[in-house]
Tab-separated table of C-alpha atoms in Angstrom:
chain	number	residue	atom	x	y	z
A	620	MET	CA	30.714	-23.043	11.831
A	621	LEU	CA	31.645	-19.721	9.812
A	622	ALA	CA	28.171	-20.124	7.057
A	623	GLN	CA	26.016	-20.596	10.588
A	624	ILE	CA	28.018	-17.569	11.583
A	625	ILE	CA	27.625	-15.141	8.462
A	626	PHE	CA	23.731	-15.571	8.414
A	627	ILE	CA	23.708	-15.734	11.677
A	628	LEU	CA	25.252	-12.198	12.180
A	629	ALA	CA	23.238	-11.413	8.272
A	630	LEU	CA	19.536	-12.288	9.617
A	631	MET	CA	20.346	-9.890	12.805
A	632	VAL	CA	21.068	-7.341	10.854
A	633	ALA	CA	18.569	-7.661	8.003
A	634	ILE	CA	15.924	-8.232	11.396
A	635	ALA	CA	17.368	-4.923	12.405
A	636	ALA	CA	16.972	-2.724	9.967
A	637	PHE	CA	13.673	-3.502	9.578
A	638	THR	CA	12.750	-2.301	12.730
A	639	ILE	CA	14.489	0.951	12.766
A	640	SER	CA	12.395	1.990	8.992
A	641	ILE	CA	9.007	0.297	10.228
A	642	LYS	CA	10.084	3.106	13.311
A	643	LYS	CA	10.894	5.584	11.217
A	644	ILE	CA	7.397	4.981	9.251
A	645	ILE	CA	5.162	4.572	12.342
A	646	ARG	CA	6.839	7.973	14.042
A	647	ASN	CA	4.935	9.316	10.919
A	648	ILE	CA	2.156	7.211	10.023
A	649	ASN	CA	1.023	9.516	14.256
A	650	LEU	CA	2.378	12.903	12.712
A	651	GLY	CA	-1.233	12.782	12.027
A	652	LYS	CA	-4.957	13.252	14.420
A	653	PRO	CA	-6.075	10.770	16.447
A	654	ILE	CA	-8.552	9.246	14.768
A	655	ASP	CA	-11.188	6.034	16.276
A	656	ARG	CA	-11.460	3.160	14.252
A	657	THR	CA	-11.927	0.473	17.190
A	658	ASP	CA	-16.017	0.494	16.301
A	659	HIS	CA	-17.620	-2.317	14.672
A	660	GLN	CA	-14.469	-4.746	14.460
A	661	PRO	CA	-17.001	-8.407	13.852
A	662	GLU	CA	-17.554	-5.939	10.216
A	663	ARG	CA	-14.049	-4.598	10.625
A	664	TRP	CA	-12.067	-7.803	10.501
A	665	LYS	CA	-14.726	-9.537	8.259
A	666	ASN	CA	-13.647	-6.207	5.580
A	667	MET	CA	-10.168	-7.409	6.229
A	668	LEU	CA	-9.913	-10.782	5.592
A	669	LYS	CA	-12.491	-10.468	2.126
A	670	VAL	CA	-10.202	-7.705	0.634
A	671	ALA	CA	-7.191	-7.301	2.296
A	672	LEU	CA	-6.348	-11.374	1.984
A	673	GLY	CA	-9.291	-12.164	-0.660
A	674	GLN	CA	-8.435	-10.067	-2.375
A	675	SER	CA	-11.791	-9.185	-3.606
A	676	LYS	CA	-12.007	-5.932	-5.180
A	677	MET	CA	-8.687	-6.881	-7.597
A	678	THR	CA	-10.729	-9.163	-10.436
A	679	ALA	CA	-13.281	-5.892	-10.737
A	680	ARG	CA	-10.273	-5.900	-13.302
A	681	PRO	CA	-9.647	-10.189	-14.036
A	682	VAL	CA	-6.285	-10.123	-16.251
A	683	ALA	CA	-4.315	-7.996	-13.645
A	684	GLY	CA	-6.548	-9.178	-11.158
A	685	ILE	CA	-6.491	-13.475	-11.219
A	686	MET	CA	-2.473	-12.862	-12.037
A	687	HIS	CA	-1.966	-11.038	-8.645
A	688	ILE	CA	-4.140	-14.045	-6.804
A	689	LEU	CA	-1.241	-15.819	-9.106
A	690	VAL	CA	1.900	-13.001	-7.634
A	691	TYR	CA	0.572	-12.739	-4.068
A	692	VAL	CA	-0.643	-16.630	-3.101
A	693	GLY	CA	2.455	-18.197	-4.981
A	694	PHE	CA	4.448	-15.959	-3.246
A	695	ILE	CA	4.031	-15.615	0.470
A	696	ILE	CA	3.119	-19.584	0.169
A	697	ILE	CA	6.098	-20.298	-1.012
A	698	ASN	CA	8.318	-17.849	1.326
A	699	ILE	CA	6.950	-20.909	3.938
A	700	GLU	CA	9.722	-22.318	3.015
A	701	VAL	CA	12.248	-19.933	4.848
A	702	LEU	CA	11.374	-21.306	7.600
A	703	GLU	CA	12.825	-24.345	7.070
A	704	ILE	CA	15.503	-21.990	5.420
A	705	VAL	CA	16.751	-20.083	9.093
A	706	ILE	CA	16.003	-23.491	10.711
A	707	ASP	CA	19.333	-24.749	8.527
A	708	GLY	CA	21.472	-21.496	8.482
A	709	ILE	CA	20.986	-21.851	12.768
A	710	PHE	CA	21.831	-24.814	12.789
A	711	GLY	CA	23.719	-25.939	9.409
A	712	THR	CA	21.004	-28.360	8.618
A	713	HIS	CA	19.897	-29.426	5.513
A	714	ARG	CA	15.900	-29.904	4.239
A	715	VAL	CA	15.117	-30.712	8.336
A	716	PHE	CA	11.414	-31.092	7.917
A	717	SER	CA	11.800	-34.085	5.771
A	718	PHE	CA	10.896	-35.676	8.155
A	719	LEU	CA	7.246	-35.206	7.851
A	720	GLY	CA	8.227	-37.819	4.228
A	721	SER	CA	4.706	-37.025	2.003
A	722	PHE	CA	3.444	-33.890	3.609
A	723	TYR	CA	6.955	-32.363	2.624
A	724	ASN	CA	6.663	-33.948	-0.332
A	725	PHE	CA	4.213	-32.522	-0.941
A	726	LEU	CA	4.891	-29.043	0.040
A	727	ILE	CA	7.991	-28.790	-2.131
A	728	ALA	CA	5.332	-30.184	-4.724
A	729	SER	CA	3.080	-27.058	-4.248
A	730	PHE	CA	6.011	-24.528	-3.566
A	731	GLU	CA	7.154	-25.416	-7.091
A	732	ILE	CA	4.011	-25.006	-9.056
A	733	LEU	CA	3.204	-22.104	-7.106
A	734	ALA	CA	6.987	-20.616	-7.540
A	735	LEU	CA	6.007	-20.945	-11.856
A	736	LEU	CA	2.728	-19.095	-11.731
A	737	VAL	CA	4.704	-16.564	-10.010
A	738	LEU	CA	6.867	-16.449	-13.113
A	739	LEU	CA	4.275	-16.473	-15.943
A	740	GLY	CA	1.950	-13.691	-12.928
A	741	VAL	CA	5.551	-11.588	-13.213
A	742	PHE	CA	5.327	-11.834	-17.255
A	743	VAL	CA	2.767	-11.090	-17.470
A	744	PHE	CA	3.028	-7.597	-15.524
A	745	LEU	CA	6.438	-6.822	-17.036
A	746	ALA	CA	5.176	-7.302	-20.421
A	747	ARG	CA	1.717	-4.912	-19.385
A	748	ARG	CA	3.441	-2.054	-18.315
A	749	LEU	CA	7.068	-2.922	-20.662
A	750	VAL	CA	5.109	-3.649	-23.724
A	751	LEU	CA	1.315	-3.283	-23.374
A	752	GLN	CA	2.506	-0.081	-22.192
A	753	LEU	CA	-0.632	0.753	-20.572
A	754	LYS	CA	-1.694	4.360	-19.911
A	755	ARG	CA	-2.572	3.942	-16.343
A	756	PHE	CA	0.884	3.395	-15.881
A	757	SER	CA	1.377	7.059	-16.225
A	758	GLY	CA	1.263	10.375	-15.830
A	759	VAL	CA	2.779	13.152	-14.008
A	760	GLU	CA	3.352	11.780	-10.639
A	761	MET	CA	4.595	8.549	-12.880
A	762	THR	CA	8.286	9.934	-12.809
A	763	ALA	CA	11.543	7.482	-13.237
A	764	TRP	CA	11.284	6.533	-9.041
A	765	PRO	CA	7.933	4.933	-9.221
A	766	LYS	CA	8.034	3.126	-12.806
A	767	SER	CA	11.421	1.560	-11.998
A	768	ASP	CA	10.015	0.107	-8.559
A	769	ALA	CA	7.768	-1.608	-10.150
A	770	ILE	CA	10.093	-3.053	-12.394
A	771	TYR	CA	12.916	-3.729	-9.524
A	772	ILE	CA	10.492	-5.792	-7.851
A	773	LEU	CA	9.085	-8.646	-10.833
A	774	VAL	CA	12.581	-8.756	-12.090
A	775	ILE	CA	13.504	-9.586	-7.862
A	776	GLU	CA	10.390	-11.224	-8.081
A	777	VAL	CA	12.142	-13.266	-11.195
A	778	LEU	CA	15.342	-13.965	-9.931
A	779	LEU	CA	13.584	-14.894	-6.126
A	780	MET	CA	12.098	-17.832	-8.445
A	781	SER	CA	14.386	-18.894	-10.674
A	782	ALA	CA	17.317	-19.483	-8.108
A	783	PHE	CA	14.534	-20.760	-5.746
A	784	LEU	CA	14.487	-23.711	-8.685
A	785	THR	CA	17.686	-23.939	-9.817
A	786	MET	CA	18.643	-24.556	-6.818
A	787	ASN	CA	15.910	-27.574	-5.647
A	788	ALA	CA	16.583	-28.908	-9.171
A	789	ALA	CA	20.723	-29.355	-8.332
A	790	ASP	CA	19.704	-30.451	-5.305
A	791	TYR	CA	17.650	-33.473	-6.826
A	792	LYS	CA	20.640	-34.304	-9.336
A	793	LEU	CA	22.718	-34.744	-6.534
A	794	GLN	CA	20.481	-36.922	-4.613
A	795	GLN	CA	19.890	-39.263	-7.335
A	796	ALA	CA	24.570	-38.851	-6.561
A	797	GLY	CA	24.578	-40.341	-3.137
A	798	ALA	CA	25.817	-37.302	-2.519
A	799	SER	CA	26.168	-36.950	1.493
A	800	HIS	CA	24.516	-34.601	3.129
A	801	TYR	CA	21.897	-34.422	0.465
A	802	ALA	CA	18.928	-37.662	1.684
A	803	LEU	CA	15.810	-37.801	-0.629
A	804	ALA	CA	13.385	-36.105	0.384
A	805	GLY	CA	10.999	-34.446	-0.833
A	806	SER	CA	9.238	-33.430	-4.551
A	807	PHE	CA	10.299	-31.311	-7.254
A	808	PRO	CA	7.765	-31.646	-11.337
A	809	VAL	CA	8.649	-27.969	-11.755
A	810	SER	CA	12.168	-28.238	-10.944
A	811	GLN	CA	13.026	-32.313	-12.765
A	812	PHE	CA	13.196	-30.149	-16.172
A	813	ILE	CA	15.742	-27.710	-15.175
A	814	LEU	CA	18.645	-31.486	-14.557
A	815	PRO	CA	19.759	-31.627	-17.827
A	816	LEU	CA	20.852	-27.699	-18.240
A	817	LEU	CA	22.646	-28.402	-14.721
A	818	PRO	CA	26.691	-30.252	-15.065
A	819	THR	CA	26.993	-33.745	-13.383
A	820	ASP	CA	30.305	-33.036	-11.887
A	821	MET	CA	29.538	-33.264	-7.853
A	822	ASP	CA	31.627	-30.274	-6.487
A	823	THR	CA	29.800	-28.213	-9.348
A	824	LEU	CA	26.730	-29.020	-8.450
A	825	ILE	CA	26.823	-28.279	-4.555
A	826	LEU	CA	27.984	-24.856	-4.997
A	827	ILE	CA	25.275	-24.229	-7.446
A	828	GLU	CA	23.529	-24.793	-4.872
A	829	ARG	CA	24.656	-23.455	-2.175
A	830	PHE	CA	24.719	-20.311	-4.401
A	831	CYS	CA	21.385	-20.508	-5.038
A	832	TRP	CA	20.696	-21.063	-1.300
A	833	TRP	CA	22.271	-18.134	-0.237
A	834	PHE	CA	21.028	-15.967	-2.990
A	835	HIS	CA	17.483	-16.782	-1.994
A	836	ILE	CA	17.886	-16.069	1.452
A	837	LEU	CA	19.477	-12.969	1.393
A	838	GLY	CA	17.670	-12.167	-1.049
A	839	ILE	CA	14.055	-12.918	0.811
A	840	LEU	CA	15.907	-10.823	3.625
A	841	ALA	CA	16.904	-7.341	1.491
A	842	PHE	CA	14.054	-7.671	-0.773
A	843	LEU	CA	12.244	-7.288	3.327
A	844	ASN	CA	13.955	-4.173	3.960
A	845	TYR	CA	13.540	-2.740	0.783
A	846	LEU	CA	9.912	-3.096	0.711
A	847	PRO	CA	10.142	1.141	3.467
A	848	PHE	CA	11.246	2.024	0.920
A	849	SER	CA	8.363	0.970	-2.363
A	850	LYS	CA	5.570	1.296	-3.235
A	851	HIS	CA	5.350	-2.743	-2.045
A	852	PHE	CA	4.823	-1.637	1.595
A	853	HIS	CA	1.246	-2.414	0.737
A	854	ILE	CA	1.928	-6.551	1.186
A	855	ILE	CA	2.229	-5.586	4.449
A	856	LEU	CA	-0.536	-2.333	4.660
A	857	ALA	CA	-3.184	-3.685	2.936
A	858	PHE	CA	-3.926	-5.758	5.916
A	859	PRO	CA	-4.913	-3.261	9.163
A	860	ASN	CA	-5.662	-0.569	6.363
A	861	THR	CA	-8.734	-2.836	5.432
A	862	TRP	CA	-9.406	-3.098	8.748
A	863	TYR	CA	-9.149	0.677	9.993
A	864	ALA	CA	-11.434	1.547	5.948
A	865	LYS	CA	-14.767	3.335	7.574
A	866	LEU	CA	-17.661	1.619	6.970
A	867	THR	CA	-20.410	4.358	6.054
A	868	PRO	CA	-21.302	5.330	3.042
A	869	LYS	CA	-19.013	6.602	0.578
A	870	GLY	CA	-20.845	9.403	-0.220
A	871	GLU	CA	-22.139	10.105	3.913
A	872	PHE	CA	-19.152	13.131	4.430
A	873	ASN	CA	-17.796	13.090	7.935
A	874	ASN	CA	-18.772	16.835	10.151
A	875	MET	CA	-16.201	18.861	11.380
A	876	GLU	CA	-16.158	18.258	15.343
A	877	THR	CA	-15.290	22.014	16.236
A	878	VAL	CA	-18.146	22.913	13.846
A	879	SER	CA	-20.091	21.237	15.347
A	880	HIS	CA	-20.155	21.880	18.527
A	881	GLU	CA	-20.215	25.755	17.233
A	882	VAL	CA	-23.784	25.080	16.464
A	883	LYS	CA	-24.955	22.991	18.916
A	884	ALA	CA	-23.606	26.832	20.775
A	885	MET	CA	-25.681	28.294	18.204
A	886	LEU	CA	-28.704	26.344	18.875
A	887	ASN	CA	-27.865	25.617	22.778
A	888	PRO	CA	-27.355	28.946	25.172
A	889	SER	CA	-25.909	26.568	27.871
A	890	TYR	CA	-24.553	24.004	25.792
A	891	THR	CA	-20.681	24.137	26.953
A	892	PRO	CA	-18.393	23.174	24.477
A	893	PRO	CA	-14.875	21.258	25.154
A	894	ALA	CA	-11.823	23.219	24.769
A	895	LEU	CA	-10.735	22.887	22.180
A	896	ASP	CA	-6.662	22.660	21.480
A	897	ALA	CA	-4.872	26.201	19.894
A	898	ASN	CA	-3.278	24.273	17.215
A	899	ASN	CA	-6.761	23.371	16.179
A	900	LYS	CA	-7.409	24.505	12.659
A	901	PHE	CA	-10.829	23.748	10.179
A	902	GLY	CA	-9.584	20.927	7.161
A	903	ALA	CA	-5.681	20.156	6.772
A	904	LYS	CA	-2.612	22.341	5.507
A	905	ASP	CA	-0.103	19.652	5.819
A	906	VAL	CA	-0.209	16.701	7.041
A	907	GLN	CA	-0.033	16.738	10.498
A	908	ASP	CA	-4.147	18.352	10.251
A	909	LEU	CA	-4.833	15.482	7.769
A	910	ASN	CA	-5.433	12.185	11.072
A	911	TRP	CA	-3.595	8.711	11.451
A	912	VAL	CA	-5.212	6.497	9.410
A	913	GLN	CA	-5.198	9.436	5.759
A	914	LEU	CA	-1.412	9.167	5.533
A	915	MET	CA	-2.109	5.290	6.612
A	916	ASN	CA	-3.342	5.315	4.013
A	917	ALA	CA	-0.683	7.672	1.955
A	918	TYR	CA	1.976	4.710	2.441
A	919	THR	CA	-0.892	2.149	1.396
A	920	CYS	CA	-0.884	2.923	-2.104
A	921	THR	CA	0.935	0.979	-4.444
A	922	GLU	CA	-0.003	2.882	-6.866
A	923	CYS	CA	-1.648	1.051	-9.636
A	924	GLY	CA	-3.590	4.110	-10.961
A	925	ARG	CA	-7.034	2.399	-10.634
A	926	CYS	CA	-8.078	4.960	-8.915
A	927	THR	CA	-6.314	7.699	-11.185
A	928	SER	CA	-8.120	5.480	-14.465
A	929	SER	CA	-11.555	6.319	-12.598
A	930	CYS	CA	-11.673	9.567	-11.761
A	931	PRO	CA	-13.944	11.348	-14.162
A	932	ALA	CA	-12.158	14.606	-13.031
A	933	ASN	CA	-8.518	12.876	-14.692
A	934	ILE	CA	-10.606	11.310	-17.919
A	935	THR	CA	-11.562	15.104	-18.493
A	936	GLY	CA	-8.429	16.350	-18.514
A	937	LYS	CA	-8.667	18.204	-15.299
A	938	LEU	CA	-5.166	18.375	-13.844
A	939	LEU	CA	-6.321	16.028	-10.758
A	940	SER	CA	-4.906	12.271	-9.758
A	941	PRO	CA	-5.729	10.855	-6.688
A	942	ARG	CA	-2.887	8.876	-6.858
A	943	LYS	CA	-0.479	11.851	-7.042
A	944	ILE	CA	-3.412	13.223	-4.020
A	945	MET	CA	-1.257	9.462	-1.973
A	946	MET	CA	1.773	9.443	-3.551
A	947	ASP	CA	2.130	13.344	-2.265
A	948	THR	CA	1.092	12.777	1.133
A	949	ARG	CA	3.658	10.448	1.340
A	950	ASP	CA	6.128	12.141	0.112
A	951	ARG	CA	5.263	15.087	2.696
A	952	MET	CA	5.303	12.459	5.645
A	953	GLU	CA	8.918	11.580	4.410
A	954	GLU	CA	10.353	14.879	3.990
A	955	ILE	CA	8.538	15.968	7.145
A	956	GLY	CA	10.259	11.916	8.945
A	957	ARG	CA	13.739	13.300	7.178
A	958	ASN	CA	13.716	17.247	8.784
A	959	ILE	CA	12.651	15.362	12.397
A	960	ASP	CA	15.554	12.564	12.068
A	961	LYS	CA	17.981	16.277	11.319
A	962	HIS	CA	16.879	19.062	13.020
A	963	GLY	CA	14.757	17.379	15.461
A	964	LYS	CA	11.109	17.300	16.075
A	965	ASP	CA	10.373	21.467	16.511
A	966	TYR	CA	11.819	21.768	13.063
A	967	HIS	CA	9.589	23.623	9.896
A	968	ASP	CA	10.706	23.749	6.861
A	969	GLY	CA	8.247	26.684	5.967
A	970	LYS	CA	6.668	24.174	3.624
A	971	SER	CA	2.963	22.922	3.546
A	972	LEU	CA	1.354	19.631	1.886
A	973	LEU	CA	-1.438	22.180	0.306
A	974	ASP	CA	0.580	24.627	-2.209
A	975	ASP	CA	3.610	22.671	-2.143
A	976	TYR	CA	2.956	19.894	-3.209
A	977	ILE	CA	-1.634	19.602	-4.021
A	978	SER	CA	-2.167	22.792	-6.129
A	979	ARG	CA	-5.415	24.276	-5.698
A	980	GLU	CA	-6.302	23.424	-9.264
A	981	GLU	CA	-6.092	19.561	-8.279
A	982	ILE	CA	-8.434	19.955	-4.822
A	983	TRP	CA	-11.436	21.820	-7.480
A	984	ALA	CA	-11.381	19.470	-9.607
A	985	CYS	CA	-12.647	16.511	-7.361
A	986	THR	CA	-16.360	15.628	-8.127
A	987	THR	CA	-16.327	13.937	-5.175
A	988	CYS	CA	-18.078	11.099	-6.352
A	989	ASN	CA	-16.063	8.421	-4.618
A	990	ALA	CA	-14.614	6.792	-7.433
A	991	CYS	CA	-11.664	6.619	-6.800
A	992	VAL	CA	-12.091	5.032	-3.152
A	993	GLU	CA	-14.734	2.722	-5.081
A	994	ALA	CA	-12.246	1.594	-7.191
A	995	CYS	CA	-9.472	1.510	-4.854
A	996	PRO	CA	-8.371	-1.985	-4.099
A	997	VAL	CA	-7.339	-1.842	-0.462
A	998	ASN	CA	-9.280	0.301	0.367
A	999	ILE	CA	-8.244	3.898	0.418
A	1000	ASP	CA	-9.713	7.529	0.568
A	1001	PRO	CA	-8.212	9.859	-1.342
A	1002	LEU	CA	-10.865	11.585	-1.121
A	1003	SER	CA	-11.012	12.310	2.763
A	1004	ILE	CA	-7.370	13.822	1.810
A	1005	ILE	CA	-8.903	16.204	-1.285
A	1006	LEU	CA	-12.096	17.477	1.325
A	1007	ASP	CA	-9.385	18.264	4.535
A	1008	LEU	CA	-7.998	20.148	1.992
A	1009	ARG	CA	-10.618	22.106	0.655
A	1010	ARG	CA	-11.834	23.105	4.289
A	1011	TYR	CA	-9.539	24.693	5.113
A	1012	ALA	CA	-8.522	26.735	1.879
A	1013	VAL	CA	-12.807	27.784	2.449
A	1014	MET	CA	-12.685	28.178	6.113
A	1015	GLU	CA	-9.501	29.428	7.272
A	1016	GLU	CA	-8.382	31.716	4.198
A	1017	SER	CA	-11.757	32.221	2.423
A	1018	ASN	CA	-9.365	31.754	-0.804
A	1019	VAL	CA	-12.367	30.332	-3.096
A	1020	THR	CA	-13.224	30.937	-6.499
A	1021	GLY	CA	-16.057	33.827	-7.025
A	1022	SER	CA	-18.547	31.566	-8.307
A	1023	LEU	CA	-18.632	29.458	-4.587
A	1024	ASN	CA	-18.094	32.534	-2.817
A	1025	ALA	CA	-21.720	33.572	-4.876
A	1026	MET	CA	-22.910	30.232	-4.025
A	1027	PHE	CA	-21.817	30.659	-0.052
A	1028	SER	CA	-23.663	33.652	-0.355
A	1029	ASN	CA	-27.283	32.314	-1.731
A	1030	ILE	CA	-27.113	29.415	0.686
A	1031	GLU	CA	-26.234	32.505	3.658
A	1032	ASN	CA	-28.974	35.098	2.834
A	1033	ASN	CA	-31.354	32.727	0.800
A	1034	GLY	CA	-31.541	28.922	2.375
A	1035	ALA	CA	-30.344	27.639	-0.936
A	1036	PRO	CA	-27.377	27.909	-3.599
A	1037	TRP	CA	-29.499	30.021	-5.975
A	1038	LYS	CA	-30.273	33.724	-6.374
A	1039	TYR	CA	-33.450	33.429	-5.462
A	1040	SER	CA	-35.066	34.445	-2.490
A	1041	PRO	CA	-37.136	31.860	-0.738
A	1042	ALA	CA	-40.305	33.661	-1.085
A	1043	ASP	CA	-40.184	33.211	-4.768
A	1044	ARG	CA	-39.372	29.710	-4.806
A	1045	PHE	CA	-42.543	28.417	-6.490
A	1046	ASN	CA	-43.171	30.884	-8.812
A	1047	TRP	CA	-41.899	27.940	-11.301
A	1048	ALA	CA	-45.171	25.808	-10.432
A	1049	ASN	CA	-48.177	29.840	-11.125
A	1050	LYS	CA	-46.486	30.461	-13.945
A	1051	GLU	CA	-48.627	30.491	-17.580
A	1052	ASP	CA	-48.639	27.706	-19.847
């Protein structure tokens, strides 16, 4: 009974802590402006199932893609067993689903094979980070915490899968020894090879099995509460992120609603534009000026570096890193969230996303080629944030380079980016050889 009480308390604390963290993240995402992304719902469901569940974009890099699918599928399916563990923990039973007979044996055998595949994938990922030290896992934005975060998750997965297999091995040996409370149940194609490493003493075996059982379930609960503070939160957010992703062609930029109303009023004097919010800005200076989907993008970022490794500006040595854009946006959101918790929602710290986190040099290095958007395995759109920061610099501050100012003047006066008048535009065709 004492073990059941401890288990129920641990479960309740874990769920409560996770709920508090999720509420704060939702609060931070809702700092963004509203946007309607509920159109074309069949296409959105298809997109989510294909990209988030099917991981169709991961296999663009086959080694990482296949290993990620193994880890993802294995970890998710193995944790179906958590349902059995929770029931056992609450009611004091042991392998409560064993009444399923041969199907239960199939499930446990499948879980063990998947656990082995998860370990294989994790060791490959550790080798890529620690031995091969792939370039895309480094960068100015990849400070101590982002690098450590990835390693922590991989180590946690190794420990959880090892505890799962050791628990099964000890359980299997206890079943063979006829220990009470350990009825014959399950099939153990992987953990059976661990049996020679285990002691024969019954009490020691029970201690090992119980320790691994508690370590496995408490590790999963701790992992659940680690996720909101980690880049691995994309395990959850990848699904809504792909559902709400932009469906229009990548090269199609959105019109600014405020500008559209102004143009309509100029072309049609009878048109009355709707009243605008006094705090409305052209473009974005801080995260509150972005929309909530862009802010959810920032929380969904996997920090995998595929966007940055595909960015032509970054490849040629420019300061821009699309991954840094997303990480900076998330860090700024987190900072504002902490300020709200400490000082209230009306507090302003005098900082902004533009300049304090993302520099002008970064946003103007972008070629708007959409390579980062195409490369992202969960349909994140760093370009939309870059464009909104540019729009603020141009339309609110008139703070652009001389060459861009010259281009704007030429477009205004000549209808084209060049300094030639429209009357001289076809002079080249009349030029004699």
